[in-house]
PDB file of C-alpha atoms in Angstrom:
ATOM      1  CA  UNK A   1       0.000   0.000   0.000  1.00  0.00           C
ATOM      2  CA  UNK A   2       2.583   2.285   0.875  1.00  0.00           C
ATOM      3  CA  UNK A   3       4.602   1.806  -2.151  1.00  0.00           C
ATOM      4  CA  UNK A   4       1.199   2.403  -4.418  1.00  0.00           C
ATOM      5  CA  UNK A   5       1.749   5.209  -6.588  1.00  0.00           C
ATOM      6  CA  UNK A   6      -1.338   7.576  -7.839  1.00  0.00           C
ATOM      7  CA  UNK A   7      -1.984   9.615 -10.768  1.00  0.00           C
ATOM      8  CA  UNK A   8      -2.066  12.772  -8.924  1.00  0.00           C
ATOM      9  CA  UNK A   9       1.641  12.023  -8.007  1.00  0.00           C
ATOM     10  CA  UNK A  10       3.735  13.791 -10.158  1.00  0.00           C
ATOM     11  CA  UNK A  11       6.939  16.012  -9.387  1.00  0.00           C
ATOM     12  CA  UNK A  12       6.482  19.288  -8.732  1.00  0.00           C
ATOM     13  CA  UNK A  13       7.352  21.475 -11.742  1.00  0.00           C
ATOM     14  CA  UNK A  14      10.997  23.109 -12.134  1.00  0.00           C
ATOM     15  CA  UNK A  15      10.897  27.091 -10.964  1.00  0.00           C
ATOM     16  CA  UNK A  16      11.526  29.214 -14.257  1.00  0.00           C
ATOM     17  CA  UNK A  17      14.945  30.336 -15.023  1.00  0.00           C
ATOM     18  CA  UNK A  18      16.344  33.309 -16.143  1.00  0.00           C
ATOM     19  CA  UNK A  19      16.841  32.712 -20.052  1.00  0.00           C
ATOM     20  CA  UNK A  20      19.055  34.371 -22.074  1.00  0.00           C
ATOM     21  CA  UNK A  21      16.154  35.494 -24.011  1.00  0.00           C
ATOM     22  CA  UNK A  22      13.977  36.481 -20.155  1.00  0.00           C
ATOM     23  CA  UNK A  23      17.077  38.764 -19.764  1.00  0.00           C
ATOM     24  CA  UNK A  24      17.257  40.703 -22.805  1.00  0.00           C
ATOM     25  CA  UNK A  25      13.464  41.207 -22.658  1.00  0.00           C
ATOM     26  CA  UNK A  26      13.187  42.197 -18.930  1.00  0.00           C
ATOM     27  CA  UNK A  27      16.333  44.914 -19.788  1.00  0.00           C
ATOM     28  CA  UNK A  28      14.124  46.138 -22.644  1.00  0.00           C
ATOM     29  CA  UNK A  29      10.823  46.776 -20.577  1.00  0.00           C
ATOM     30  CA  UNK A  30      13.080  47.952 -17.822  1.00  0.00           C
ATOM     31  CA  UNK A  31      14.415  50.420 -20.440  1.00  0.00           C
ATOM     32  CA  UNK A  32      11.223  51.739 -21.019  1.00  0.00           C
ATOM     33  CA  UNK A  33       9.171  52.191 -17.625  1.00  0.00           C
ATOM     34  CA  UNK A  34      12.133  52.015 -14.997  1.00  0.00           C
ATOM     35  CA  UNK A  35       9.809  49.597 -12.976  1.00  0.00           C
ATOM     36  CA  UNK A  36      11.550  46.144 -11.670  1.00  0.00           C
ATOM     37  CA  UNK A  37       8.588  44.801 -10.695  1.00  0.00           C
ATOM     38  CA  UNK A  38       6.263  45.051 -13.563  1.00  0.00           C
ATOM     39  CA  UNK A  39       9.342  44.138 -16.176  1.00  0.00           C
ATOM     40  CA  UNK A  40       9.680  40.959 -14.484  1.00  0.00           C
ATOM     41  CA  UNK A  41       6.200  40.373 -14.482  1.00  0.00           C
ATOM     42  CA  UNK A  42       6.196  41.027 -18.007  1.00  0.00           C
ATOM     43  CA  UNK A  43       8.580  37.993 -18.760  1.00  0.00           C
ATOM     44  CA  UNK A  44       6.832  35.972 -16.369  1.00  0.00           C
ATOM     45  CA  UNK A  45       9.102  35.879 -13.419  1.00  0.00           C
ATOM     46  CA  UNK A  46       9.760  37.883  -9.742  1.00  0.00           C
ATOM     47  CA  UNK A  47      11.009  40.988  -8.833  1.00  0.00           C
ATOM     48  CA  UNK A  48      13.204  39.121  -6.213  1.00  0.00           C
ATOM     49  CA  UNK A  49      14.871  36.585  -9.105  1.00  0.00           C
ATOM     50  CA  UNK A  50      15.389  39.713 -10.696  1.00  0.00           C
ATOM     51  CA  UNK A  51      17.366  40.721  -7.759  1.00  0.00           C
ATOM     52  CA  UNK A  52      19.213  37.468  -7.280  1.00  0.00           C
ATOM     53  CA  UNK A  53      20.626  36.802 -10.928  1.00  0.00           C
ATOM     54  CA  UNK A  54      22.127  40.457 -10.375  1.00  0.00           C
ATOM     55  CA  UNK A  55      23.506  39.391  -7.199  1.00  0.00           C
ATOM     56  CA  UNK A  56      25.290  36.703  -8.981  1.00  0.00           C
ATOM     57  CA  UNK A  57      28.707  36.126 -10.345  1.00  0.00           C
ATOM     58  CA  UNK A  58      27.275  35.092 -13.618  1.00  0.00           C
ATOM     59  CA  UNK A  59      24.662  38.267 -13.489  1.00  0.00           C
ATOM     60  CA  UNK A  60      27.602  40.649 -13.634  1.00  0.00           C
ATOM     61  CA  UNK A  61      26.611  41.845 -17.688  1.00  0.00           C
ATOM     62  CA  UNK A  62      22.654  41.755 -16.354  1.00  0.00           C
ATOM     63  CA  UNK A  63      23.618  43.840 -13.342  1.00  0.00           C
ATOM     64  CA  UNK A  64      25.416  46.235 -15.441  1.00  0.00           C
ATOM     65  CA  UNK A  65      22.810  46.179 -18.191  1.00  0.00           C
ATOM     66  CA  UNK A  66      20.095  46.941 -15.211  1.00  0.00           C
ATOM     67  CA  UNK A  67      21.858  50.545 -14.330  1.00  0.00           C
ATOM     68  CA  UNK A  68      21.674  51.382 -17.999  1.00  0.00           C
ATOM     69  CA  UNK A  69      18.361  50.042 -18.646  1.00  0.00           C
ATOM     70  CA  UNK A  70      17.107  52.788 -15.542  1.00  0.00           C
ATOM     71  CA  UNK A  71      19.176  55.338 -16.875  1.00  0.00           C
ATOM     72  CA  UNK A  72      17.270  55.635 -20.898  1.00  0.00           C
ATOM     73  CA  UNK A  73      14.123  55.390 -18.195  1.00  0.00           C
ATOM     74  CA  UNK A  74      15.001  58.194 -16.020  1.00  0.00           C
ATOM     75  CA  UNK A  75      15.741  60.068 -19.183  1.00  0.00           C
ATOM     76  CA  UNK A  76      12.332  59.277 -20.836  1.00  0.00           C
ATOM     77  CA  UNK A  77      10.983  60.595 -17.567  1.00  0.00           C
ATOM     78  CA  UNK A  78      12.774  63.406 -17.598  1.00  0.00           C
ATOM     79  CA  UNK A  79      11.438  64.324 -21.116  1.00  0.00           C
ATOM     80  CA  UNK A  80       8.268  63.789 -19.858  1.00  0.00           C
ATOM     81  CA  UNK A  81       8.811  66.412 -17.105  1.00  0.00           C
ATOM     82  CA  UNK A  82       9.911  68.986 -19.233  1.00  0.00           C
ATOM     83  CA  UNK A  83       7.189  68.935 -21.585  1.00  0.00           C
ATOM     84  CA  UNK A  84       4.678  69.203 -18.865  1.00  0.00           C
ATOM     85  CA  UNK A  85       6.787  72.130 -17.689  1.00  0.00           C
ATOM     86  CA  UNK A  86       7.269  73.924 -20.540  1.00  0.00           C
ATOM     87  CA  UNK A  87       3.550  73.159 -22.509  1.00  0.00           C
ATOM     88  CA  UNK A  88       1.631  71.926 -19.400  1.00  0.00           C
ATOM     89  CA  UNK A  89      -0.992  70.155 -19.358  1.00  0.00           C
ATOM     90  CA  UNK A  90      -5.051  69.377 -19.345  1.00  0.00           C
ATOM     91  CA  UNK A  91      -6.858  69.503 -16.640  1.00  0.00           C
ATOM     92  CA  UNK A  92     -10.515  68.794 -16.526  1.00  0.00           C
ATOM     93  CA  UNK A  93     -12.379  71.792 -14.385  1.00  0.00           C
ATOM     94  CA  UNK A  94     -15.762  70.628 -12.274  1.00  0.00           C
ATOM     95  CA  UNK A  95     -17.734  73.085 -10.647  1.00  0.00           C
ATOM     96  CA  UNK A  96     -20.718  71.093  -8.385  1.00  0.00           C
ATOM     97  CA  UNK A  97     -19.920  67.858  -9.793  1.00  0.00           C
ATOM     98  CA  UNK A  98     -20.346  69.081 -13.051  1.00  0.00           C
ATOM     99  CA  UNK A  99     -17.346  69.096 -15.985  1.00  0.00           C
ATOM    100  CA  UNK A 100     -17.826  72.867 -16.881  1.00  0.00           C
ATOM    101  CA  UNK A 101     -14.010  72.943 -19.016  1.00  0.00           C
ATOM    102  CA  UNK A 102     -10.967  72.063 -19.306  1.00  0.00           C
ATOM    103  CA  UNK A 103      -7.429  74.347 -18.632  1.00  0.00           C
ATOM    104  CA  UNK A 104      -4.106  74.142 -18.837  1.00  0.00           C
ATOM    105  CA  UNK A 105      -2.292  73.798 -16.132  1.00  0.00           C
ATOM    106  CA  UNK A 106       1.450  74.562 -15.734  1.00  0.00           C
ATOM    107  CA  UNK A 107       3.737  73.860 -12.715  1.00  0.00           C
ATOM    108  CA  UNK A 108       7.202  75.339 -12.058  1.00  0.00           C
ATOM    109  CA  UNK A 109       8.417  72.674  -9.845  1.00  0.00           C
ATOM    110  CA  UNK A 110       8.247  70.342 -13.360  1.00  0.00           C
ATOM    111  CA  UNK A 111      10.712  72.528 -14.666  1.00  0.00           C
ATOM    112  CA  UNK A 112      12.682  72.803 -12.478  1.00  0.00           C
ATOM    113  CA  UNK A 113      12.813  69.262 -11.693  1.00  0.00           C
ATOM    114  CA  UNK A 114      13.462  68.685 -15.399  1.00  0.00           C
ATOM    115  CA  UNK A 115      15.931  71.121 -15.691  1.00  0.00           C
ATOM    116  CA  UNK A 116      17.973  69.604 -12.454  1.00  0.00           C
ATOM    117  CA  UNK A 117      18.129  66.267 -14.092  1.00  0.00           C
ATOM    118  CA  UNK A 118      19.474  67.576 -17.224  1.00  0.00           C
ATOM    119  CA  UNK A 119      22.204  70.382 -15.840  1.00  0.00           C
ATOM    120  CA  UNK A 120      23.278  67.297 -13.548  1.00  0.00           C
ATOM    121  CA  UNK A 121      23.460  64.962 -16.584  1.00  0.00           C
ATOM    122  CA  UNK A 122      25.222  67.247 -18.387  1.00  0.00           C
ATOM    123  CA  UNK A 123      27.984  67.814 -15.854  1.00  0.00           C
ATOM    124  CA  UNK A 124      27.983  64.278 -16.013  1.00  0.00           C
ATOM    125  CA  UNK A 125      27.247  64.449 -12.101  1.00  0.00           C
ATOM    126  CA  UNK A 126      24.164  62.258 -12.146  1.00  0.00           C
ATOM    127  CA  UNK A 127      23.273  59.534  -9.358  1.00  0.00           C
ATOM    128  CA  UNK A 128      24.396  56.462 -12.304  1.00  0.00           C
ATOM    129  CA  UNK A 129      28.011  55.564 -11.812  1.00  0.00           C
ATOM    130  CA  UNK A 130      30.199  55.904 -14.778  1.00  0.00           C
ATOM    131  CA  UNK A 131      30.319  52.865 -15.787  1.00  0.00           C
ATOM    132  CA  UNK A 132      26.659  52.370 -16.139  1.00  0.00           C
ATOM    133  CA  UNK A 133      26.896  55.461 -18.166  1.00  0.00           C
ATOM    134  CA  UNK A 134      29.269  53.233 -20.511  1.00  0.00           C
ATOM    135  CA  UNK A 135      26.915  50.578 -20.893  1.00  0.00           C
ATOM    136  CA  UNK A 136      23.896  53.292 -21.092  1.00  0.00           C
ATOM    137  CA  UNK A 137      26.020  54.337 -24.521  1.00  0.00           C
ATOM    138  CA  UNK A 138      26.259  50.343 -25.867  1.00  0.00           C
ATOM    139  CA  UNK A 139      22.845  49.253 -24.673  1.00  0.00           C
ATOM    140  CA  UNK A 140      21.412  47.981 -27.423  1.00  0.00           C
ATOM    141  CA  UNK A 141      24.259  45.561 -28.351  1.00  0.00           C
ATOM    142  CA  UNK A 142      24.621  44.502 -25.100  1.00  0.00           C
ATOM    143  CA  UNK A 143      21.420  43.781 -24.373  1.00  0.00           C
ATOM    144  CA  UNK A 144      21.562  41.334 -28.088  1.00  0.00           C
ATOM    145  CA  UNK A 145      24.684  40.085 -26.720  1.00  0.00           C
ATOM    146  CA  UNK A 146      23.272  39.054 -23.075  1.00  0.00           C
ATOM    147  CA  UNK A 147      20.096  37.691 -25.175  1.00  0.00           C
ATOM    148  CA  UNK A 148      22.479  35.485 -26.970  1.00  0.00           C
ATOM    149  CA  UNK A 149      24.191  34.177 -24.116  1.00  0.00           C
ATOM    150  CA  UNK A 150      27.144  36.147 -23.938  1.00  0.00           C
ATOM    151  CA  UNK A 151      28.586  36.875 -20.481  1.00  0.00           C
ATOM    152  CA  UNK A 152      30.025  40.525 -22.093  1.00  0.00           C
ATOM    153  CA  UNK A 153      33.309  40.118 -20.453  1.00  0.00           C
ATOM    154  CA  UNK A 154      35.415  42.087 -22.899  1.00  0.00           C
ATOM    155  CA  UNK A 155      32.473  44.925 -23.201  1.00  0.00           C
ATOM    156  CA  UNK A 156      32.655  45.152 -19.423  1.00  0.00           C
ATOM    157  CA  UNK A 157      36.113  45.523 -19.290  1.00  0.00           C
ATOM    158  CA  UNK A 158      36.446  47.906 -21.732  1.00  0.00           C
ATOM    159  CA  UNK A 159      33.228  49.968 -19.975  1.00  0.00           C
ATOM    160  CA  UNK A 160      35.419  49.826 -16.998  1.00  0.00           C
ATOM    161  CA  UNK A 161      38.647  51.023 -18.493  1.00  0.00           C
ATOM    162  CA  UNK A 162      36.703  54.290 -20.108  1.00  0.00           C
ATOM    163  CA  UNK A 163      35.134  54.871 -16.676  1.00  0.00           C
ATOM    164  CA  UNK A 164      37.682  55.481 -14.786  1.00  0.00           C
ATOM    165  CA  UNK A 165      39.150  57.554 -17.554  1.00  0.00           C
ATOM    166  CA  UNK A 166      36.230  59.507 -16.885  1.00  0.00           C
ATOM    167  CA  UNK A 167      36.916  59.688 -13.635  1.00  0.00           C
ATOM    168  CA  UNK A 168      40.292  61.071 -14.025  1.00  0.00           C
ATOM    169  CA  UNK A 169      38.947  63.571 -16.553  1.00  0.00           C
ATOM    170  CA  UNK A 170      35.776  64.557 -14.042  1.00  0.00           C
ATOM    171  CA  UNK A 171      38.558  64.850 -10.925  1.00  0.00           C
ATOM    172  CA  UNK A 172      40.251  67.234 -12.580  1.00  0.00           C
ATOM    173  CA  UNK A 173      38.101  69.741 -13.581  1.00  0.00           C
ATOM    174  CA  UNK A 174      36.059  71.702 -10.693  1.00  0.00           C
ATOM    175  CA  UNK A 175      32.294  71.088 -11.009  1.00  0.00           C
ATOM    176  CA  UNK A 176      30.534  74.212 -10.618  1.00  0.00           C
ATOM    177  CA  UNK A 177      26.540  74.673 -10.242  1.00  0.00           C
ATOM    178  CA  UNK A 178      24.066  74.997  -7.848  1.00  0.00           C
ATOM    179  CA  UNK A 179      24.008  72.173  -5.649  1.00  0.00           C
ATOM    180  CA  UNK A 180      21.380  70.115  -4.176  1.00  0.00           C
ATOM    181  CA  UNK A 181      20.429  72.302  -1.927  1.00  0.00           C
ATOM    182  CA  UNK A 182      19.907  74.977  -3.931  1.00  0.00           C
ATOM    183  CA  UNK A 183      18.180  73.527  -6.354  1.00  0.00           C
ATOM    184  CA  UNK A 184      15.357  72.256  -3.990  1.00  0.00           C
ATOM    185  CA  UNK A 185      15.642  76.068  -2.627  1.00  0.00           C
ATOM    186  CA  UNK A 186      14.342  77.117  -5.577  1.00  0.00           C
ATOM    187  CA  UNK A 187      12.162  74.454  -6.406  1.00  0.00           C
ATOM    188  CA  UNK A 188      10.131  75.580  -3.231  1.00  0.00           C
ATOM    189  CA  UNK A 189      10.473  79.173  -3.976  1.00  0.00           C
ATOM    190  CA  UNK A 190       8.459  78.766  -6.915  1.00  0.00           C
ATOM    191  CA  UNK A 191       6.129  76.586  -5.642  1.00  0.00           C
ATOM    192  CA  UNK A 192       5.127  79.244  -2.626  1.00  0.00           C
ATOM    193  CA  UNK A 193       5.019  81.744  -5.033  1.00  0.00           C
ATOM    194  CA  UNK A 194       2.833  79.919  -6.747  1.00  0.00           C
ATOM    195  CA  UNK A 195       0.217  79.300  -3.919  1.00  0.00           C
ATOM    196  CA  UNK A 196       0.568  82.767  -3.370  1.00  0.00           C
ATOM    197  CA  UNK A 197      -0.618  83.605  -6.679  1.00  0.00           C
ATOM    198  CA  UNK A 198      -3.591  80.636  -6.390  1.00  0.00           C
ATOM    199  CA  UNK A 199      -4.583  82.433  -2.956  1.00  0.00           C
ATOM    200  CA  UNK A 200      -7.588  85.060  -2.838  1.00  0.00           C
ATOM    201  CA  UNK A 201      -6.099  88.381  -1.940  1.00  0.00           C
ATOM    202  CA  UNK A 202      -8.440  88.465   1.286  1.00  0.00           C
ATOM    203  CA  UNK A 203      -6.880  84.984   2.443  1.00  0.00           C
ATOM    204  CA  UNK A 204      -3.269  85.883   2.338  1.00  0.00           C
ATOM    205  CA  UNK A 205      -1.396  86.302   5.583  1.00  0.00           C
ATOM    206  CA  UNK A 206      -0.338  89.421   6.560  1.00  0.00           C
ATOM    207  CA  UNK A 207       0.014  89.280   9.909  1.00  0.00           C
ATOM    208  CA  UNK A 208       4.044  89.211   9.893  1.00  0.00           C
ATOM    209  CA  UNK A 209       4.229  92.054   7.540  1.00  0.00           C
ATOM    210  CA  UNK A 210       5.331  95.280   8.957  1.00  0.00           C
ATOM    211  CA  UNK A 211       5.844  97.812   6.409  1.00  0.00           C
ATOM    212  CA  UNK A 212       8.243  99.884   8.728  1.00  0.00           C
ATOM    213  CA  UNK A 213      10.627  96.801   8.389  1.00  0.00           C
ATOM    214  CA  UNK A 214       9.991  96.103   4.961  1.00  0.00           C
ATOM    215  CA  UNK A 215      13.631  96.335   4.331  1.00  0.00           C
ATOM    216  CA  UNK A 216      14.102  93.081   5.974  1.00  0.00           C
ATOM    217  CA  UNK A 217      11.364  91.333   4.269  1.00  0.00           C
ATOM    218  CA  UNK A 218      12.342  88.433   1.994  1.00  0.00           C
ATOM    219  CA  UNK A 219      10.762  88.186  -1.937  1.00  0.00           C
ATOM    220  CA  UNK A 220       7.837  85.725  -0.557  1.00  0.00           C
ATOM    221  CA  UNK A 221       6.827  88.266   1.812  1.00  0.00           C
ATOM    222  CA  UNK A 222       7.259  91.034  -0.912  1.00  0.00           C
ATOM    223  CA  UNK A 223       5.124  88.564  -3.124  1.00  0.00           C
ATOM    224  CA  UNK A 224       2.158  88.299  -0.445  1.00  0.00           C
ATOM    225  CA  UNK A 225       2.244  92.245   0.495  1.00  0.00           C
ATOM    226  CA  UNK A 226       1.661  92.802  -3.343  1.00  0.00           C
ATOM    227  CA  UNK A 227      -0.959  89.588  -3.579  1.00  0.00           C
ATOM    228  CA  UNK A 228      -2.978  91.165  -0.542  1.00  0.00           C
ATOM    229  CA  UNK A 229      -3.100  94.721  -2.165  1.00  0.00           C
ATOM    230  CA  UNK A 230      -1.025  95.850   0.751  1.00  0.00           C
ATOM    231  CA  UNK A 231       1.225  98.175  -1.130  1.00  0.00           C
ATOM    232  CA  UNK A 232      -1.909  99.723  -3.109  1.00  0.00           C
ATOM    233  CA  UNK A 233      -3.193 101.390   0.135  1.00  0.00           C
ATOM    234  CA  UNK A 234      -2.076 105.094   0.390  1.00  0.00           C
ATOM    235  CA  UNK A 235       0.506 105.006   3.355  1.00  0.00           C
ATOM    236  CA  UNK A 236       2.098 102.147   2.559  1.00  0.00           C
ATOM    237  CA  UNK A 237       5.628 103.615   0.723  1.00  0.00           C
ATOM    238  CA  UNK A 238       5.360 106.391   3.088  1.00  0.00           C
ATOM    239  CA  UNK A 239       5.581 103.798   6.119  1.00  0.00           C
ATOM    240  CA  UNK A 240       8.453 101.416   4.051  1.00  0.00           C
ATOM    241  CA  UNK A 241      10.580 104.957   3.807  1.00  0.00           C
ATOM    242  CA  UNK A 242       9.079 107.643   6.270  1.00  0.00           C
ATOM    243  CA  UNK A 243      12.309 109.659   5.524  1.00  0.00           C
ATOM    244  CA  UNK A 244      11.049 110.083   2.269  1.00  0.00           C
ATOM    245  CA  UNK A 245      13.826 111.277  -0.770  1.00  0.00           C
ATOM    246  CA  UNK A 246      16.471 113.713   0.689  1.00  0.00           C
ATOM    247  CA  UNK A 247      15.267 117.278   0.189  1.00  0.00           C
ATOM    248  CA  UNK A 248      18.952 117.709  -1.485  1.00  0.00           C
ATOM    249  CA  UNK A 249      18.916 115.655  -4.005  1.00  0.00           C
ATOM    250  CA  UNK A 250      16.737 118.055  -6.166  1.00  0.00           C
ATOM    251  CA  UNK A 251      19.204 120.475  -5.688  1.00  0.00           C
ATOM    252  CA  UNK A 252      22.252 118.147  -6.018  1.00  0.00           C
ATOM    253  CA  UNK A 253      20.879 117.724  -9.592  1.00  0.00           C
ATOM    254  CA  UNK A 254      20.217 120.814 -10.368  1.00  0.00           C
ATOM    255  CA  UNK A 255      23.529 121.438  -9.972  1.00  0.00           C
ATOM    256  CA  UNK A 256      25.202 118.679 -11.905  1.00  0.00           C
ATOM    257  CA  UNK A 257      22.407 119.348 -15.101  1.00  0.00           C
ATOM    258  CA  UNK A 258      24.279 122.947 -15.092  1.00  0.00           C
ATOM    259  CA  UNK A 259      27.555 121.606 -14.820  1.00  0.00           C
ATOM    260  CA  UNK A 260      27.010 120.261 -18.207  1.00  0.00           C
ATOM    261  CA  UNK A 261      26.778 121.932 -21.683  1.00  0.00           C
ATOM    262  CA  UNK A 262      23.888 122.347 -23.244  1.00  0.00           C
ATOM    263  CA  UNK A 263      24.059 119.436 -25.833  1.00  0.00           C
ATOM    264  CA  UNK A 264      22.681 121.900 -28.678  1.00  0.00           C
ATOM    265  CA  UNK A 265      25.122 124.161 -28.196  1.00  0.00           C
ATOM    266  CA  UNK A 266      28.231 121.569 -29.105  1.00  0.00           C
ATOM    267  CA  UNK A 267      29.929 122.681 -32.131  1.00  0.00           C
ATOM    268  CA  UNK A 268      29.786 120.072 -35.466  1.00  0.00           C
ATOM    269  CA  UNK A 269      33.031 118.709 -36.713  1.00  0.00           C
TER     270      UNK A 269
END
């Protein structure tokens, strides 16, 4: 009885390997919407045998072919950014559950975000190392090659060797540029200023803005007094300067204008 054997009893089936031909068509989808977990989906397997092969000695070509594959993504996205920034784009407008219209809408941060990925890609300063940026350059025929089989040792060695010429080359020139910082400084500059222009002129705070002291007022708070309609009431440049111009000045001038000749008296030549 024990050594019966039913139909039902058959070996479990094998777990799907990483083909040649599963690689070069996960690096292709990867390529094209940066996503790990729906490429490998997309050939049928897991986002965590995605992450073992590249763990691997044997995954070393995949693993490189992975940080290119995410930078031609990132740069898709990128291109996507900047059009939004640049031409913005449609947004449906409902007014009491109603669709009354569309508009176009536009946002700086976008732009700016666009613009940060390509001054950094430029400078070659980008979060990809340099040799991914080698492989980003032979993608195509290494991802052909890996489909084929080919471990891509002499492409990776060669990837290697021109990135740490690139190294040398970046080392010795000084990088110059805003830096992170700055650029998420500005990237929340413009996106106060533009809530401040989105804001009702009744519903912007002016609570913290003291016209005596307006010299120490930063461009937001410049922006809000001029949203609110502060500076249109009649005392306000009298408060921001209660000095008012120097009575001398006038004079000063008057003076200099008859220091000079009258310019239709000059002879001709």
């Amino acid at each position: 009885m024990d050594n019966q054997s039913f139909p039902t009893d058959y070996p479990p089936n094998p777990a799907p390997s990483w083909t040649p031909e599963k690689q070069r068509e996960f690096l292709e989808a990867l390529a094209r919407c940066g996503s790990v977990k729906a490429s490998a989906a997309y050939v049928g397997m897991s986002r965590e045998g995605a992450y073992r092969l590249r763990r691997r000695e044997e995954g070393r070509a995949f693993d490189r072919a992975w940080d290119a594959a995410l930078i031609h993504a990132r740069d898709l996205f990128a291109d996507t950014l900047l059009d939004k920034g640049l031409c913005g784009w449609d947004e449906t407008v409902w007014y009491h559950g109603e669709e009354v219209g569309e508009r176009t809408r536009f946002s700086p941060g976008l732009l700016l975000a666009a613009l940060a990925r390509l001054d950094a890609k430029a400078d070659g300063i980008d979060i990809a190392g340099e040799a991914a940026r080698e492989a980003a350059a032979d993608f195509d025929v290494m991802v052909e090659a890996i489909g084929e089989g080919d471990d891509c040792a002499e492409m990776l060695a060669r990837q290697d060797e021109a990135a740490r010429a690139r190294r040398t080359f970046v080392s010795g020139r000084s990088r110059s540029g805003p830096s992170d910082e700055e650029l998420f400084a500005r990237l929340e500059m413009c996106q106060e200023r533009e809530r401040i222009a989105r804001t009702p002129p009744e519903d912007i705070d002016t609570s913290d803005l003291d016209p005596c002291k307006a010299e120490e007022w930063d461009d937001l708070q410049w922006a809000r007094a001029e949203r609110s309609g502060m500076m249109d009431e009649p005392d306000f440049w009298e408060k921001v300067a209660p000095e008012g111009l120097d009575d001398d000045s006038d004079e000063d001038n008057d003076d200099d204008a008859r220091d000079w000749p009258d310019p239709d008296s000059r002879p001709f030549h």
